[in-house]
Short mmCIF file of C-alpha atoms and ligand atoms in Angstrom, two decimals:
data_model
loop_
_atom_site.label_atom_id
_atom_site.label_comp_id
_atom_site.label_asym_id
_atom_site.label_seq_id
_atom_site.Cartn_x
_atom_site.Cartn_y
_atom_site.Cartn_z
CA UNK A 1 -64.74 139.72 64.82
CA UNK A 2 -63.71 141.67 67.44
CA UNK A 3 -59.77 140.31 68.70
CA UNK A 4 -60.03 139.52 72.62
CA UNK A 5 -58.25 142.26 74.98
CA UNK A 6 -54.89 141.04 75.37
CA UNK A 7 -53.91 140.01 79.26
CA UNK A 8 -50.34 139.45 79.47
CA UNK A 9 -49.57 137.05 82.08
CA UNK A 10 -52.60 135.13 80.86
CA UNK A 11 -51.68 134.80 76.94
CA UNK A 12 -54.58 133.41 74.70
CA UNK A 13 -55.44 134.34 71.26
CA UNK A 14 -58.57 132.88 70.50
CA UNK A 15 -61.81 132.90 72.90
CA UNK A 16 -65.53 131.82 71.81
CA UNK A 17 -68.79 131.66 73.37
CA UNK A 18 -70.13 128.42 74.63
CA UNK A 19 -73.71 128.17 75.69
CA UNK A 20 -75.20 125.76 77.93
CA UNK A 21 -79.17 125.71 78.65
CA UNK A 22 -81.53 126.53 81.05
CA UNK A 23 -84.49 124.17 80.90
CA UNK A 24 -88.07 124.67 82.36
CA UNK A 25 -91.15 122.25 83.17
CA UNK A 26 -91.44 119.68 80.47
CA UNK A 27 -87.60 119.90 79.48
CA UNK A 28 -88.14 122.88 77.78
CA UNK A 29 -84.80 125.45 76.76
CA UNK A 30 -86.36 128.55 78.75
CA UNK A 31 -82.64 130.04 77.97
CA UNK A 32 -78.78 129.88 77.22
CA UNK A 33 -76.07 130.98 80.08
CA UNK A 34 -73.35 132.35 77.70
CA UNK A 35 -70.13 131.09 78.97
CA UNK A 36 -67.00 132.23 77.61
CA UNK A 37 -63.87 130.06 76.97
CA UNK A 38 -60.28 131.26 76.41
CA UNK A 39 -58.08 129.42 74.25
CA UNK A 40 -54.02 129.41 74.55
CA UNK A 41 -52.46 129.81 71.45
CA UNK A 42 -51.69 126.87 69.04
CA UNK A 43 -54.43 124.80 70.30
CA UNK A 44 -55.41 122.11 68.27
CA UNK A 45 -58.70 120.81 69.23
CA UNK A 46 -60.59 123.61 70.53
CA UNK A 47 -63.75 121.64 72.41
CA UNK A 48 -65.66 124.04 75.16
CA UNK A 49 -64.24 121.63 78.10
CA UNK A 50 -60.50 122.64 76.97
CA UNK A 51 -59.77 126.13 77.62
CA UNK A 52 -58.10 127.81 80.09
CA UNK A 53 -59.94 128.42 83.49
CA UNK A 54 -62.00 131.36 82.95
CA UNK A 55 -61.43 132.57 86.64
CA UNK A 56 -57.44 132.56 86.21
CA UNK A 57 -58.11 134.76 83.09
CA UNK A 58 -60.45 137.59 84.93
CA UNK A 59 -58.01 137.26 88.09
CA UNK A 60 -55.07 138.41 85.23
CA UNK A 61 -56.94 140.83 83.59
CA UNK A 62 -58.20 142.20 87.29
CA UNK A 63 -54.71 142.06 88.21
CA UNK A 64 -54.21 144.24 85.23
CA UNK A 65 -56.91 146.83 85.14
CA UNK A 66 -58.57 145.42 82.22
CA UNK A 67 -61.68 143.59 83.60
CA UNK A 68 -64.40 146.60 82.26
CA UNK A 69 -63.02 145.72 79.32
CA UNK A 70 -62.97 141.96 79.38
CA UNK A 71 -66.43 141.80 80.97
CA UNK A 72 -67.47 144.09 78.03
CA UNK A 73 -65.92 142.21 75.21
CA UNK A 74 -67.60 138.71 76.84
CA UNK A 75 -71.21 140.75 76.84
CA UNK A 76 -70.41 141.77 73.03
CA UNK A 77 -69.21 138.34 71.92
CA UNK A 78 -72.70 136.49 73.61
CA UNK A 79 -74.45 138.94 71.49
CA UNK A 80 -73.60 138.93 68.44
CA UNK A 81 -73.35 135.04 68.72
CA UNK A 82 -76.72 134.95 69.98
CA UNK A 83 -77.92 136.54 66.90
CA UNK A 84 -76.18 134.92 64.33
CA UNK A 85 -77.10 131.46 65.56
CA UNK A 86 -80.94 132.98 65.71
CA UNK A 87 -82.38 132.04 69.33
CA UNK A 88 -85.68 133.74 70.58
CA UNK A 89 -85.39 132.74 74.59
CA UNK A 90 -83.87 134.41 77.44
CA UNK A 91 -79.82 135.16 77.40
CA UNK A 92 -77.89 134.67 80.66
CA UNK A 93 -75.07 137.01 80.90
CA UNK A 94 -72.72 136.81 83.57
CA UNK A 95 -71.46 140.11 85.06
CA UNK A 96 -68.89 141.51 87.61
CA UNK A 97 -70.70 143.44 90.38
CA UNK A 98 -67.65 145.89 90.73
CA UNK A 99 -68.21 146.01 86.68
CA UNK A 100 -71.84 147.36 87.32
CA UNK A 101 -70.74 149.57 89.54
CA UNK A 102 -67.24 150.96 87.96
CA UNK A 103 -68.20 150.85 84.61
CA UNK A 104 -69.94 154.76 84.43
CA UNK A 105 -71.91 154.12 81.01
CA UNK A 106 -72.54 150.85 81.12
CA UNK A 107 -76.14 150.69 80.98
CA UNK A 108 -75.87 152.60 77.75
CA UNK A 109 -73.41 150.85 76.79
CA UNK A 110 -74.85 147.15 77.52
CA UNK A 111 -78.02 149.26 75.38
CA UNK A 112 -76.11 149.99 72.55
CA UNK A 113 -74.68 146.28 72.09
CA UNK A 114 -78.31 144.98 72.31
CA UNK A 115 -79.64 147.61 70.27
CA UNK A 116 -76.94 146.39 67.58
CA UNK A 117 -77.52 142.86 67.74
CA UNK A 118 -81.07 143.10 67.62
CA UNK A 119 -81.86 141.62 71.27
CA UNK A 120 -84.82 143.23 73.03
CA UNK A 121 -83.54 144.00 76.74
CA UNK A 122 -86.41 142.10 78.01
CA UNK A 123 -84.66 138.68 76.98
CA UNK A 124 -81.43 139.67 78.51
CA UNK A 125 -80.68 138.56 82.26
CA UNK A 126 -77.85 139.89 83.89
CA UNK A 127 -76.29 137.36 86.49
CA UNK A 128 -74.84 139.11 89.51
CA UNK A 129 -72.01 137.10 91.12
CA UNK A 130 -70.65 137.96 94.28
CA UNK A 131 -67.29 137.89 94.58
CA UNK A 132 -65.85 140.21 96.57
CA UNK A 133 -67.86 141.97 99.90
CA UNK A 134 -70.07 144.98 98.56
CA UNK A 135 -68.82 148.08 100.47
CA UNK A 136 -72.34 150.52 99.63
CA UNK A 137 -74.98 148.33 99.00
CA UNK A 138 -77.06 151.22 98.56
CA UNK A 139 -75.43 152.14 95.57
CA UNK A 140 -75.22 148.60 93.88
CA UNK A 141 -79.14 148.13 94.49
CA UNK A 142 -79.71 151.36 92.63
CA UNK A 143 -77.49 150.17 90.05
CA UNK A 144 -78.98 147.17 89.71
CA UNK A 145 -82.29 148.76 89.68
CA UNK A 146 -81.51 151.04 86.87
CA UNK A 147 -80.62 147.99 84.73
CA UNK A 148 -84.36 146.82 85.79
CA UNK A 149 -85.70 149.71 85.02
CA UNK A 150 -84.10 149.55 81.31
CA UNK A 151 -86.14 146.58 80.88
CA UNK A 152 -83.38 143.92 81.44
CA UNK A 153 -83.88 141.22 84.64
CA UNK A 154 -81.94 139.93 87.30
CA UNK A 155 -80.33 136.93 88.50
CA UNK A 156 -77.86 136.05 91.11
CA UNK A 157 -75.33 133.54 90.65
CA UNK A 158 -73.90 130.84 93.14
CA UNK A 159 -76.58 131.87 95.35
CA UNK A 160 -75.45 130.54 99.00
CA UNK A 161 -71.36 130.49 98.16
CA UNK A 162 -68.84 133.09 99.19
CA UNK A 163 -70.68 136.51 99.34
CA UNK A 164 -73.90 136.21 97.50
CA UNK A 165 -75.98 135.53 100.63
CA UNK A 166 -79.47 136.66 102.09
CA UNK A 167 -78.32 140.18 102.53
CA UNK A 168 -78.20 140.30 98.75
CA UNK A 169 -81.42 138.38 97.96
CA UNK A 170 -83.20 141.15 100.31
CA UNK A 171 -81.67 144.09 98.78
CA UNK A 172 -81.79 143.26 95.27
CA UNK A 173 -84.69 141.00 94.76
CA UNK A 174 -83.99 139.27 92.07
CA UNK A 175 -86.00 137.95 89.02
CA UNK A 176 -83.88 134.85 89.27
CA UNK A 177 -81.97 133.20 91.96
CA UNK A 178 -79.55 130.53 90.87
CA UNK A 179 -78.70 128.14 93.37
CA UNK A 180 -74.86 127.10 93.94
CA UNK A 181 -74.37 123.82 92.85
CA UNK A 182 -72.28 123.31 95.79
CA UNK A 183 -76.03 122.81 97.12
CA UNK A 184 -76.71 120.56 94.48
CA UNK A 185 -74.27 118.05 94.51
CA UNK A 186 -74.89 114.89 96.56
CA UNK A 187 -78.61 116.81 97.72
CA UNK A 188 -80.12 113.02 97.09
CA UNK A 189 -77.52 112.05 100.37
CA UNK A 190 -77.20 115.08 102.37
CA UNK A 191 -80.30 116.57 104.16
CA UNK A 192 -78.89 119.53 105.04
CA UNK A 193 -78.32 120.57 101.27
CA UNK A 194 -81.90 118.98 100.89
CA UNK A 195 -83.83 121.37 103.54
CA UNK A 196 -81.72 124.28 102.57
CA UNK A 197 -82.92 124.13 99.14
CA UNK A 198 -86.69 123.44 100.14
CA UNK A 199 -86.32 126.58 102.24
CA UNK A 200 -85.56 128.46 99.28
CA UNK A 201 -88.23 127.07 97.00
CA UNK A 202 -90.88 128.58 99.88
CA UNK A 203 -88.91 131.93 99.97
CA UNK A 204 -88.77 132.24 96.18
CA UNK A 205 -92.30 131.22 95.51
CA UNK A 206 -93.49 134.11 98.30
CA UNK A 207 -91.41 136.27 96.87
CA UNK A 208 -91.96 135.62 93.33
CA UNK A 209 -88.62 134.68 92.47
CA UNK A 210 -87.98 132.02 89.58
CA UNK A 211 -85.69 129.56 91.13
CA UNK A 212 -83.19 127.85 89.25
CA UNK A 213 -80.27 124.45 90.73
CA UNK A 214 -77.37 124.83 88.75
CA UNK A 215 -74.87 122.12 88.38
CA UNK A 216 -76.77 119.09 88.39
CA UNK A 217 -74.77 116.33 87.54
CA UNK A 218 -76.37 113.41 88.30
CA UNK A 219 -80.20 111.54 87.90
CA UNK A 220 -80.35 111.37 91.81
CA UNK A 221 -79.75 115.08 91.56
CA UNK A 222 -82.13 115.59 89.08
CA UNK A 223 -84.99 113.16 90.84
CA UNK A 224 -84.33 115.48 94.48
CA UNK A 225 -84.59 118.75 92.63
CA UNK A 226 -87.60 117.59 90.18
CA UNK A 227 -89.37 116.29 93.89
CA UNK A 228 -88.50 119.85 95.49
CA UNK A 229 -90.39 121.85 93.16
CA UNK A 230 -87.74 123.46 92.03
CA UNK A 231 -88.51 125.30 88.31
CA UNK A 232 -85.47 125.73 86.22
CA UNK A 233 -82.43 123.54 86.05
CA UNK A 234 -78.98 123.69 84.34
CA UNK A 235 -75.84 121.24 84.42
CA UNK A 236 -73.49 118.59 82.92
CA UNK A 237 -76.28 115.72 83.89
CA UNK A 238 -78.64 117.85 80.82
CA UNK A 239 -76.14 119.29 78.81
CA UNK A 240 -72.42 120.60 78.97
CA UNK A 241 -71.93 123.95 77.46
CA UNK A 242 -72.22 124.10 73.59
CA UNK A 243 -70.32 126.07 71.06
CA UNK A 244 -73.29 125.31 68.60
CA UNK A 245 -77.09 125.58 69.54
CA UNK A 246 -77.80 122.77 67.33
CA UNK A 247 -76.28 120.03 70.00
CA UNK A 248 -78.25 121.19 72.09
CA UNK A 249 -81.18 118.86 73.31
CA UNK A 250 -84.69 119.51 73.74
CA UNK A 251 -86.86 122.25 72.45
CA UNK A 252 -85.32 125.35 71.75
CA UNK A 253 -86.88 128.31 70.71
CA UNK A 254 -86.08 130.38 67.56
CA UNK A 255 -86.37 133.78 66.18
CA UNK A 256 -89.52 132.44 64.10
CA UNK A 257 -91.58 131.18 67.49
CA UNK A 258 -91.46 134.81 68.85
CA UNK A 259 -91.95 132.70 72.53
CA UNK A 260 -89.85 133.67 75.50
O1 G B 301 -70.35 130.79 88.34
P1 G B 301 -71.19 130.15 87.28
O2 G B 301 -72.38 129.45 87.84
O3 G B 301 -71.58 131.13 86.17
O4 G B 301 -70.23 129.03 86.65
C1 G B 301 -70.48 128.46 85.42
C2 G B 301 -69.42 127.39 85.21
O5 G B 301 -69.89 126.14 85.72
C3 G B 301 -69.12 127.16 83.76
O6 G B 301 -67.74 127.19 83.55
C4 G B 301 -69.70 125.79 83.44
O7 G B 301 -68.95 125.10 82.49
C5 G B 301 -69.66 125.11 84.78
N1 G B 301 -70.73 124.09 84.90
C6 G B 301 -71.90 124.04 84.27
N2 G B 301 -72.62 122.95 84.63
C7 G B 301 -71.87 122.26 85.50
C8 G B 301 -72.04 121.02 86.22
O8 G B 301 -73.05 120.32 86.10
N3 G B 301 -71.02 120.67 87.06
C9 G B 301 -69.89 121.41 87.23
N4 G B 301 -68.95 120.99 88.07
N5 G B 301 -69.69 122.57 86.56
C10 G B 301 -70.66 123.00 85.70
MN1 MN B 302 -73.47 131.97 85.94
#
């Protein structure tokens, strides 16, 4: 095992992958958002709700010139958990824009990891998560291209919240648009949320764009989404993130089923 990059004004010793699913029509696992979780030291009961907030540990290690290297070690970590707890659908990795863009050789090496662990680049879905404003959006959709062209597909996260807006959606054209659950919660009581996400069921399904409401919490959630149309959902209300696959519910693929 790899150690985690040590951050020092956010001390933790231990870290581990959770995974929470991705399900598709007829409750299916279509794939696993790898999530990591930071532990502080001495922790007793290590349970994937009990870590340290993952934000305050990137905002440290930003802080501290060491988020290539944090963003790298997460990517490494999904992957090689990924393969040792065999599972043949799609991984969701999450991944700093200003990571895409900084990192020189990252393609290669994001290659080499999946080369190593045995995943073929086709099952691997970068998330793209906004942050911070773009300055050359130019550059960052060739980036993101390249990444496409290597076989790998696209998603962007919190779709709707802070930066990742329309401008984004147009420019990159994403395989996968993930919905911020901020858009999610109460939809069953707020019309707004409710036409807002309607709108973007017609603009994904024009544009060919698998649409996925994260953060469901809720069966009135659930019922509005399901009644939208919407394809792929993820939250608490299904399934909080997992440190073993085995808890997970529903049908999940493995290595043996070959299916995506
Ligand atoms: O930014 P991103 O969408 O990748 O954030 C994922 C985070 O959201 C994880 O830390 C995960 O634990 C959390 N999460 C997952 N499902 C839910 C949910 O249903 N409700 C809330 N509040 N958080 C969730
Ligand atoms: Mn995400």
């Amino acid at each position: 095992m790899v150690p985690p990059p040590h951050i020092p004004t956010r001390p933790f010793d231990r870290s581990r992958v959770a995974f929470q699913p991705i399900f598709g029509p007829e409750g299916r696992v279509h794939g696993l958002e790898a999530l990591m979780r930071f532990f502080p030291a001495g922790l007793a009961n290590e349970s994937p709700d009990s870590a340290l907030s993952t934000e305050s540990v990137f905002e440290a290690a930003r802080r501290e010139g060491r988020i290539m290297e944090l963003d790298f070690y997460c990517r490494q970590q999904a992957m090689a958990e990924i393969a040792e707890q065999s599972f043949a659908g799609l991984l969701f990795l999450n991944i700093n824009p200003a990571s895409l863009l900084n990192e020189s050789h990252s393609v290669g090496r994001t290659d080499d990891l999946a080369e190593r662990y045995g995943i073929p680049k086709e099952r691997i879905v970068l998330e793209i998560t906004e942050e911070t404003a773009i300055q050359d959006y130019a550059l960052f959709a060739r980036t993101v291209e390249h990444y496409r062209d290597q076989g790998y597909r696209i998603a962007i996260d919190d779709f709707g919240s802070g930066y990742a807006g329309l401008k984004m959606l147009a420019s990159i054209r994403p395989d996968y648009l993930k919905i911020d659950r901020y858009f999610v919660s109460e939809i069953h009581r707020e019309p707004v949320k409710h036409s807002i996400v309607s709108a973007l069921v017609r603009i994904c399904d024009s544009l060919g764009i698998h649409l996925v409401a994260e953060g469901i919490e809720t069966g009135s959630e659930f019922h509005s989404i399901l009644n939208l149309g919407v394809e792929f959902r993820q939250g608490y209300y299904f399934c909080h993130p997992v440190f073993q696959l085995s808890d997970i519910p529903g049908r999940i693929p493995e290595e043996v089923s070959q299916g995506v």
